[in-house]
Coordinates of C-alpha atoms in Angstrom, one line a residue:
X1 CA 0.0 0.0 0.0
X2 CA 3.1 2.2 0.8
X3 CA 2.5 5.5 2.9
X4 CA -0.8 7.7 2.8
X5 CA -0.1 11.5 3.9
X6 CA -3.1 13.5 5.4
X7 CA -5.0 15.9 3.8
X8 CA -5.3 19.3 5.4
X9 CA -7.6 22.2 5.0
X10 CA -5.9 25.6 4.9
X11 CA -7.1 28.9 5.6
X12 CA -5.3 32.3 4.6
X13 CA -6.6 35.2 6.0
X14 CA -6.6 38.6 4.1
X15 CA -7.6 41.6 6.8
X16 CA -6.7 44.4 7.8
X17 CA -4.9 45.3 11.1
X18 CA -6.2 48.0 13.4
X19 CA -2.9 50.3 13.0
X20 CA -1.6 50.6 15.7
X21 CA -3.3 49.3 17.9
X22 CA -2.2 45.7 19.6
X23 CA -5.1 44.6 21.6
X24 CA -7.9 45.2 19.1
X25 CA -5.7 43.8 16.5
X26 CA -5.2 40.6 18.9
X27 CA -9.1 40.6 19.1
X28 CA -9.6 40.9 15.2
X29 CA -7.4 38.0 15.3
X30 CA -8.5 35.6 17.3
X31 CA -12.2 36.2 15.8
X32 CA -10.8 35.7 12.3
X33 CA -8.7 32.5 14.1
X34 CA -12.2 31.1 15.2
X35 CA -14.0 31.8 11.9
X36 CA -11.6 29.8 10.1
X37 CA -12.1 27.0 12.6
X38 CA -15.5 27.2 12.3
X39 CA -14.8 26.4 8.5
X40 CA -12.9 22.7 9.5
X41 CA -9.4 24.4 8.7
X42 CA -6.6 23.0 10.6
X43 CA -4.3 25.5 9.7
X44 CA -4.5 29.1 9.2
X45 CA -1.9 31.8 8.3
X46 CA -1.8 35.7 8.8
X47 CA -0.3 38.0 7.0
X48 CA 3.4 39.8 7.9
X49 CA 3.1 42.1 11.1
X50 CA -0.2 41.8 11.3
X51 CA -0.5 42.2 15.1
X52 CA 0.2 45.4 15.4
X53 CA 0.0 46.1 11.9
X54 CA 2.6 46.8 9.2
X55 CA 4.2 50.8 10.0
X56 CA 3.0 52.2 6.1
X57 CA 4.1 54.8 7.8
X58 CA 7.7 54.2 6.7
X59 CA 7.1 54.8 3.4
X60 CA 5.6 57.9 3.4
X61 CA 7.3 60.6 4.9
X62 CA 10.6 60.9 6.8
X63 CA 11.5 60.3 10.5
X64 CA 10.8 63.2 12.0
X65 CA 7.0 63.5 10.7
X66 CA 6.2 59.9 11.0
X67 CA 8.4 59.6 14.7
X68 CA 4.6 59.9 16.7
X69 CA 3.6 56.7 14.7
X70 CA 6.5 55.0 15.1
X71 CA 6.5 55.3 19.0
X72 CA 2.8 54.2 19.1
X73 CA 3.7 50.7 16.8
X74 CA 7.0 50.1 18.8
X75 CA 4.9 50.1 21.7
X76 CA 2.0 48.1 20.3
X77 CA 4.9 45.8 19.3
X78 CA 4.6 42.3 20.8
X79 CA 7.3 40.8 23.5
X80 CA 8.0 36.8 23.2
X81 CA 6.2 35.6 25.2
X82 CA 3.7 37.6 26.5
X83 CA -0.1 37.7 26.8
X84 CA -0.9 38.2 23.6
X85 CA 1.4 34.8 22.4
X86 CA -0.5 33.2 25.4
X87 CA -4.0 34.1 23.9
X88 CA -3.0 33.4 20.5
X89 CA -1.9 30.2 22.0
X90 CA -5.1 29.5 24.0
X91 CA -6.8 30.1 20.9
X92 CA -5.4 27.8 18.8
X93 CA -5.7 24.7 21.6
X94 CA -9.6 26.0 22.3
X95 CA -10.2 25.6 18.3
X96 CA -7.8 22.8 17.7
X97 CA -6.2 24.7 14.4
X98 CA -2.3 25.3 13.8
X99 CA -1.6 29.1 13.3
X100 CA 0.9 31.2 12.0
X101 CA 0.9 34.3 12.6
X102 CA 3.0 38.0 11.4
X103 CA 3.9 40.3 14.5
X104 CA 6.3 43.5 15.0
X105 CA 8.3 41.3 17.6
X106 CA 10.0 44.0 20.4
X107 CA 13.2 42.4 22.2
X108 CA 14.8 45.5 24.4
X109 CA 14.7 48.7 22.1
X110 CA 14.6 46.8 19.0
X111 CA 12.0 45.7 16.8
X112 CA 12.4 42.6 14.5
X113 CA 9.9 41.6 11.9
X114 CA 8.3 37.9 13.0
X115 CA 6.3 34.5 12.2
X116 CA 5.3 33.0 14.9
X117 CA 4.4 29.3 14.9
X118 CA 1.6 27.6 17.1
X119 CA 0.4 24.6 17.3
X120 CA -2.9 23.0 18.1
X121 CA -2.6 21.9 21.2
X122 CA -1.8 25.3 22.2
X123 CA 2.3 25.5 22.0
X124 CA 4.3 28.4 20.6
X125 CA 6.6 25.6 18.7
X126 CA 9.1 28.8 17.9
X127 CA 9.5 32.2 15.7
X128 CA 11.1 33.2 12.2
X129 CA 13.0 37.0 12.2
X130 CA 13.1 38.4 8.8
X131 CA 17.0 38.1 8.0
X132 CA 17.3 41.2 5.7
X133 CA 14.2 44.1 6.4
X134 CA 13.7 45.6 2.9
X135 CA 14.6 49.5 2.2
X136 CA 13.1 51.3 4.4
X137 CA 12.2 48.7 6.5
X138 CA 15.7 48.7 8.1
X139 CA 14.7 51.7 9.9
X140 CA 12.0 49.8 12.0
X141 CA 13.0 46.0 12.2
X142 CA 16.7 44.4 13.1
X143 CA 17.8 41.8 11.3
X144 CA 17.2 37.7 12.1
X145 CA 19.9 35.7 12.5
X146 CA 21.2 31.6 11.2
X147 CA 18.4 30.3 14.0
X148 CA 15.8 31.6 11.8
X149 CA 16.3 29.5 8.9
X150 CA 14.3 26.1 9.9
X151 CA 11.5 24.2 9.5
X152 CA 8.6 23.4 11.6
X153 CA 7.3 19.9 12.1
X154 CA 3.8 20.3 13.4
X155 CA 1.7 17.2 13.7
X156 CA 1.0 15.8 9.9
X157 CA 3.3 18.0 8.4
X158 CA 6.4 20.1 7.9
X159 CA 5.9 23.5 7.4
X160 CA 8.4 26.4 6.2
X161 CA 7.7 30.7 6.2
X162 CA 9.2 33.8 5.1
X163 CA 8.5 37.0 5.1
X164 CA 7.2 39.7 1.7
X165 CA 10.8 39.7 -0.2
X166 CA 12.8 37.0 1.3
X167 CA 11.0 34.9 -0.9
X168 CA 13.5 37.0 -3.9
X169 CA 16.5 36.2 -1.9
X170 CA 17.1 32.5 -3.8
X171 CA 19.4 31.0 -1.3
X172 CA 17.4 31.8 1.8
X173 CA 14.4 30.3 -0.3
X174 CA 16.6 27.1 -0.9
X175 CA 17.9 27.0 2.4
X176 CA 14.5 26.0 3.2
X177 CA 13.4 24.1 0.7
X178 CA 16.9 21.9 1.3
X179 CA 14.5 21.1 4.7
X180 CA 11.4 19.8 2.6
X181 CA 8.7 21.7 4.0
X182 CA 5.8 20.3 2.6
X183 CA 3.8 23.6 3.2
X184 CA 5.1 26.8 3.0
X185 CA 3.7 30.2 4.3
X186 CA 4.5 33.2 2.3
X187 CA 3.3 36.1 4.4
X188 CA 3.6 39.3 2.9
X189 CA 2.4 43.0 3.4
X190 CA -0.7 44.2 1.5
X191 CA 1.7 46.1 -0.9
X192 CA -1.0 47.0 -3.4
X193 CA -1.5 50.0 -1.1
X194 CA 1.1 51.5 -1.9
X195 CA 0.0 53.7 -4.9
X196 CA 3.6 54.4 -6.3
X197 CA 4.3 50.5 -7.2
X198 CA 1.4 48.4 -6.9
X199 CA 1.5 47.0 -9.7
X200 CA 5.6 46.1 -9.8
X201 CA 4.9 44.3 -5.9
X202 CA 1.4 42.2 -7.0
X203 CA 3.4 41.2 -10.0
X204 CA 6.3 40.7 -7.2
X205 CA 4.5 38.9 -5.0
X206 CA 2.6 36.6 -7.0
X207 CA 5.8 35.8 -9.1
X208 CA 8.0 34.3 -6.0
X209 CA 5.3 32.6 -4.0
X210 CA 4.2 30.6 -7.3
X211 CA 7.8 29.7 -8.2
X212 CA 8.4 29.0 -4.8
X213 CA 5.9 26.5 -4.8
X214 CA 6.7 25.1 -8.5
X215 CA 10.8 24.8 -7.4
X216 CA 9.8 23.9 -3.4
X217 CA 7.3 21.5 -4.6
X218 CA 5.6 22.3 -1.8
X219 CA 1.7 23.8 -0.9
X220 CA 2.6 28.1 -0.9
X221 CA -0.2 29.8 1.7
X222 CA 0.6 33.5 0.3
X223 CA -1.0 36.1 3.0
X224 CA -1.1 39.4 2.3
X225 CA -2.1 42.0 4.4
X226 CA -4.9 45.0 3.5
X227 CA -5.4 48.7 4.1
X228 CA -9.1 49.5 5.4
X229 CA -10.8 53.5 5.7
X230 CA -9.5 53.3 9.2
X231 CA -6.0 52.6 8.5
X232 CA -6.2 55.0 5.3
X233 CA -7.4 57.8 7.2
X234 CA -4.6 57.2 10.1
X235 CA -2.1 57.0 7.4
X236 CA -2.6 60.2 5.3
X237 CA -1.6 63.5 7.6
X238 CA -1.3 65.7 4.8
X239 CA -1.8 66.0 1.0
X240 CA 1.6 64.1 0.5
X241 CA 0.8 61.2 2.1
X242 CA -2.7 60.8 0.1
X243 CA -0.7 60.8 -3.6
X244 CA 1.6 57.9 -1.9
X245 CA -1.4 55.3 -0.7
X246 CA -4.8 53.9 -1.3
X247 CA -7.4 51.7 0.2
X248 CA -6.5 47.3 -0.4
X249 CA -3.5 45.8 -1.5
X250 CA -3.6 42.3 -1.2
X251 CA -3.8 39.5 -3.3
X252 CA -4.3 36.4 -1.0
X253 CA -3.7 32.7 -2.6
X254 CA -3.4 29.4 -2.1
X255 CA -1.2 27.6 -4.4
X256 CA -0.5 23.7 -5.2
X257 CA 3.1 22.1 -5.8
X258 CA 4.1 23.2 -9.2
X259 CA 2.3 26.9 -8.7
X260 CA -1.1 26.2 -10.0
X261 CA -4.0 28.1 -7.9
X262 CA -5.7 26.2 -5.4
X263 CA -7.6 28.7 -4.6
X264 CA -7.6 32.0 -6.7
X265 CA -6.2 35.3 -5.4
X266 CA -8.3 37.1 -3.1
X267 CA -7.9 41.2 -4.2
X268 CA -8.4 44.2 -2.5
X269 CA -11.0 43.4 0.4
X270 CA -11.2 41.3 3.4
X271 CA -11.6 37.7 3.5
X272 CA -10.6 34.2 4.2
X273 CA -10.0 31.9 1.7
X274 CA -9.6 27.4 2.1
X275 CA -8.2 24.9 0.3
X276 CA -7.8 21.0 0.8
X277 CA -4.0 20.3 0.4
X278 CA -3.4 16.5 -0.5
X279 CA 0.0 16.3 0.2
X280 CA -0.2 12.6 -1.3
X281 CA -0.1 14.9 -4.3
X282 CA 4.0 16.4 -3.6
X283 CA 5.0 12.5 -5.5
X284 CA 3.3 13.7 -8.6
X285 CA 6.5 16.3 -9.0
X286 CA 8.9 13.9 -7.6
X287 CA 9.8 12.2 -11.1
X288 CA 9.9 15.6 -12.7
X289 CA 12.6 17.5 -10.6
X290 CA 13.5 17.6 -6.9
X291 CA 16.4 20.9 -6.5
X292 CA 17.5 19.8 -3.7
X293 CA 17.5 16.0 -4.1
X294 CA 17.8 14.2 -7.8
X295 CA 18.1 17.4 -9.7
X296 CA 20.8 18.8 -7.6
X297 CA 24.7 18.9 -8.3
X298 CA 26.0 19.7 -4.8
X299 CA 29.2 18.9 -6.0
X300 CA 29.5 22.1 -8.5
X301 CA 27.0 23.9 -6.6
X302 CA 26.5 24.0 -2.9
X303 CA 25.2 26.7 0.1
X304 CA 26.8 27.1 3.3
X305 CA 24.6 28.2 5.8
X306 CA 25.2 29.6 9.1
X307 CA 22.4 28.4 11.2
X308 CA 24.0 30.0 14.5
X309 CA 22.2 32.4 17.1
X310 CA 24.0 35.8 17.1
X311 CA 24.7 37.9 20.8
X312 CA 25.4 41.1 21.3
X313 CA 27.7 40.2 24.4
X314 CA 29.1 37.2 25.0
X315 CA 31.3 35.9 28.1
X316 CA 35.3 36.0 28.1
X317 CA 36.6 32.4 28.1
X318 CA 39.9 31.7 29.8
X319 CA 42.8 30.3 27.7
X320 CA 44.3 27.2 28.2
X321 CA 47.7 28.0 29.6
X322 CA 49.4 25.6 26.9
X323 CA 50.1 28.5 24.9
X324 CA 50.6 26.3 21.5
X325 CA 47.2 24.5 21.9
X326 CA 45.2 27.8 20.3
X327 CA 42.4 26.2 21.5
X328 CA 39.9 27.3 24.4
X329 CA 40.5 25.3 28.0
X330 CA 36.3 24.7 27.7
X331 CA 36.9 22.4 25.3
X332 CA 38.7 19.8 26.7
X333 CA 38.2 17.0 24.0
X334 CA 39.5 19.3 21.3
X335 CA 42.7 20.2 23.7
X336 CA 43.5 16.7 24.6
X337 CA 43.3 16.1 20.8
X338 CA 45.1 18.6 20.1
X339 CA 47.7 17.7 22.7
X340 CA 48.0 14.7 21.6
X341 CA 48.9 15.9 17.7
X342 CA 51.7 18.1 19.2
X343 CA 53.3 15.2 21.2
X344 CA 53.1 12.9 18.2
X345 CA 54.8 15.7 15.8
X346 CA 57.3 15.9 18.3
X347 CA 58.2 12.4 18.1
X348 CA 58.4 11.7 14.4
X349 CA 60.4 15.4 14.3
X350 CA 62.8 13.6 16.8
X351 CA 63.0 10.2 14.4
X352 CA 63.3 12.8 11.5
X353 CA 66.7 14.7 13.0
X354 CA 68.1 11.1 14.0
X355 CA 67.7 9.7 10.4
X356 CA 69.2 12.8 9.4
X357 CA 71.9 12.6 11.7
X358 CA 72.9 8.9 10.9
X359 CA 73.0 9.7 6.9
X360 CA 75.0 12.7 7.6
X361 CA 77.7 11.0 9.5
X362 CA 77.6 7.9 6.5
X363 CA 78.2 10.5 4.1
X364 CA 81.0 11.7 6.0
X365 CA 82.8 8.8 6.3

């Protein structure tokens, strides 16, 4: 019979976030959460920063007009853990669904832009920084570090996100896929608000997520985010603002291995839209190509990845006081090792100069 994988029914929400404003956002979300339940998805994804909404701000003016709205989202921003992961958390146990969700994560005094990945039964499984912040962006949001390229193994599947243009930065987008996620969450911002270059980031957007899917052979859940009256209104302070933004953005899919539509973009307006993914339906692409597997030449072509967690501080460790090890006394296998490589030279450098020394003195006589 040979193995049978699950089918699971997705949701993507497209919605827009009450800027800047954390707690009704949280309660938008959780509603929204519980709608998709209500609709038999297992799984439901958000778009990026949704909670307490993506700072538009940034793009329309600079710092010191926009430097009220900034202080309001940093501290709408949402701290890992906190009470708003715990009721996202308790939400997704009461209503048995998987959820990812976008935030404006706040560490200290710095914001970084965040998936967060929850579970069913109610656990916050772990978080994905945004490695790069695009343009402006870098203003707002630090950057991620090596821990935030992984997978997430949920309960019947594996499951990958990035955030808006990571998904044009190919290795990050093949360091993933190198972990064969099986369903991918492309959560973007609701860039067809942005009146300047709407139609460059749809065409962006809708571009990377499908060939994400069609290279990852993998389900793509693209969120996108929207702009409502409220937000509008918020947004535009002056005549110079209005000429830079407009109500929507968003263009919402679901898309199948290969980069077919599931389920067909969702434009300019609220919504949730489901889809069924039969992941029995990956092997149909398997024969075809695999870029990380059968169609892969690692050895003329390989990424090195550095999957470590970066500190601002970290403590001083003493030296070993054998000043030829180079080597750090904490790490005592690698100093006994090493040790043990010295006295070895040693020896065969002594057998070398008494060789030497009994061909010299033949020679001589």
């Amino acid at each position: 019979m040979g193995d049978v994988f699950p089918t699971i029914k997705a949701a993507v929400v497209q919605a827009a976030s009450i800027l800047y404003d954390r707690e009704k956002t949280l309660d938008k979300a959780v509603a929204l959460i519980e709608e998709a339940a209500g609709q038999g998805a297992q799984l439901v994804a958000f778009s990026e920063s949704f909670i307490p909404g993506y700072p538009y701000h940034l793009w329309l003016g600079a710092p010191v007009w926009y430097r009220d709205l900034f202080k309001e989202w940093f501290l709408n921003s949402v701290e890992i853990p906190s009470k708003t992961t715990d009721i996202l958390c308790n939400v997704a146990r009461t209503n048995n669904i998987d959820v990812v969700m976008g935030v404006s994560e706040r560490e200290g005094n710095t914001c970084y832009n965040t998936l967060i990945f929850i579970n069913r039964l109610g656990k916050l499984l772990g978080k994905h920084r945004k490695i790069m912040p695009t343009h402006a962006e870098r203003a707002h949001w630090g950057l991620g570090n090596g821990s935030d390229i992984k997978t997430w193994d949920f309960d019947e599947y594996r499951l990958s996100g990035l955030l808006c243009w990571e998904h044009s930065m190919d290795l990050m987008r093949h360091a993933m896929i190198a972990q064969h996620p099986q369903i991918h969450v492309a959560s973007w911002v609701g860039g067809g608000a942005m009146a300047l270059w709407d139609d460059i980031f749809e065409m962006t957007s809708e571009l990377c997520s499908r060939y994400h899917a069609h290279v990852g052979e993998c389900f793509v859940l693209k969120a996108d985010g929207t702009l409502d009256q409220a937000g509008y209104e918020k947004l535009c302070q002056t005549e110079y603002q209005k000429d830079k933004i407009k109500l929507g953005g968003g263009k919402s899919a679901i898309i199948a291995p290969g980069g077919k539509y599931l389920a067909e973009p969702l434009k300019d307006r609220e919504g949730i839209i489901i889809a069924d993914l039969d992941l029995n339906t990956i092997a149909d692409w398997a024969h075809l190509h695999d870029a990380v597997g059968h169609y892969a030449r690692p050895d003329l072509l390989s990424l090195l990845t550095n999957t470590g967690e970066y500190h601002v501080t970290r403590p001083m460790i003493e030296r070993s006081n054998n000043y030829f090890s180079g080597v750090y006394s904490s790490n005592t296998n690698n100093l006994e090792k090493l040790t043990a490589d010295i006295e070895r030279l040693s020896t065969d450098f002594t057998n070398l100069q008494s060789t030497l020394q009994e061909r010299l003195t033949v020679a001589n006589q």
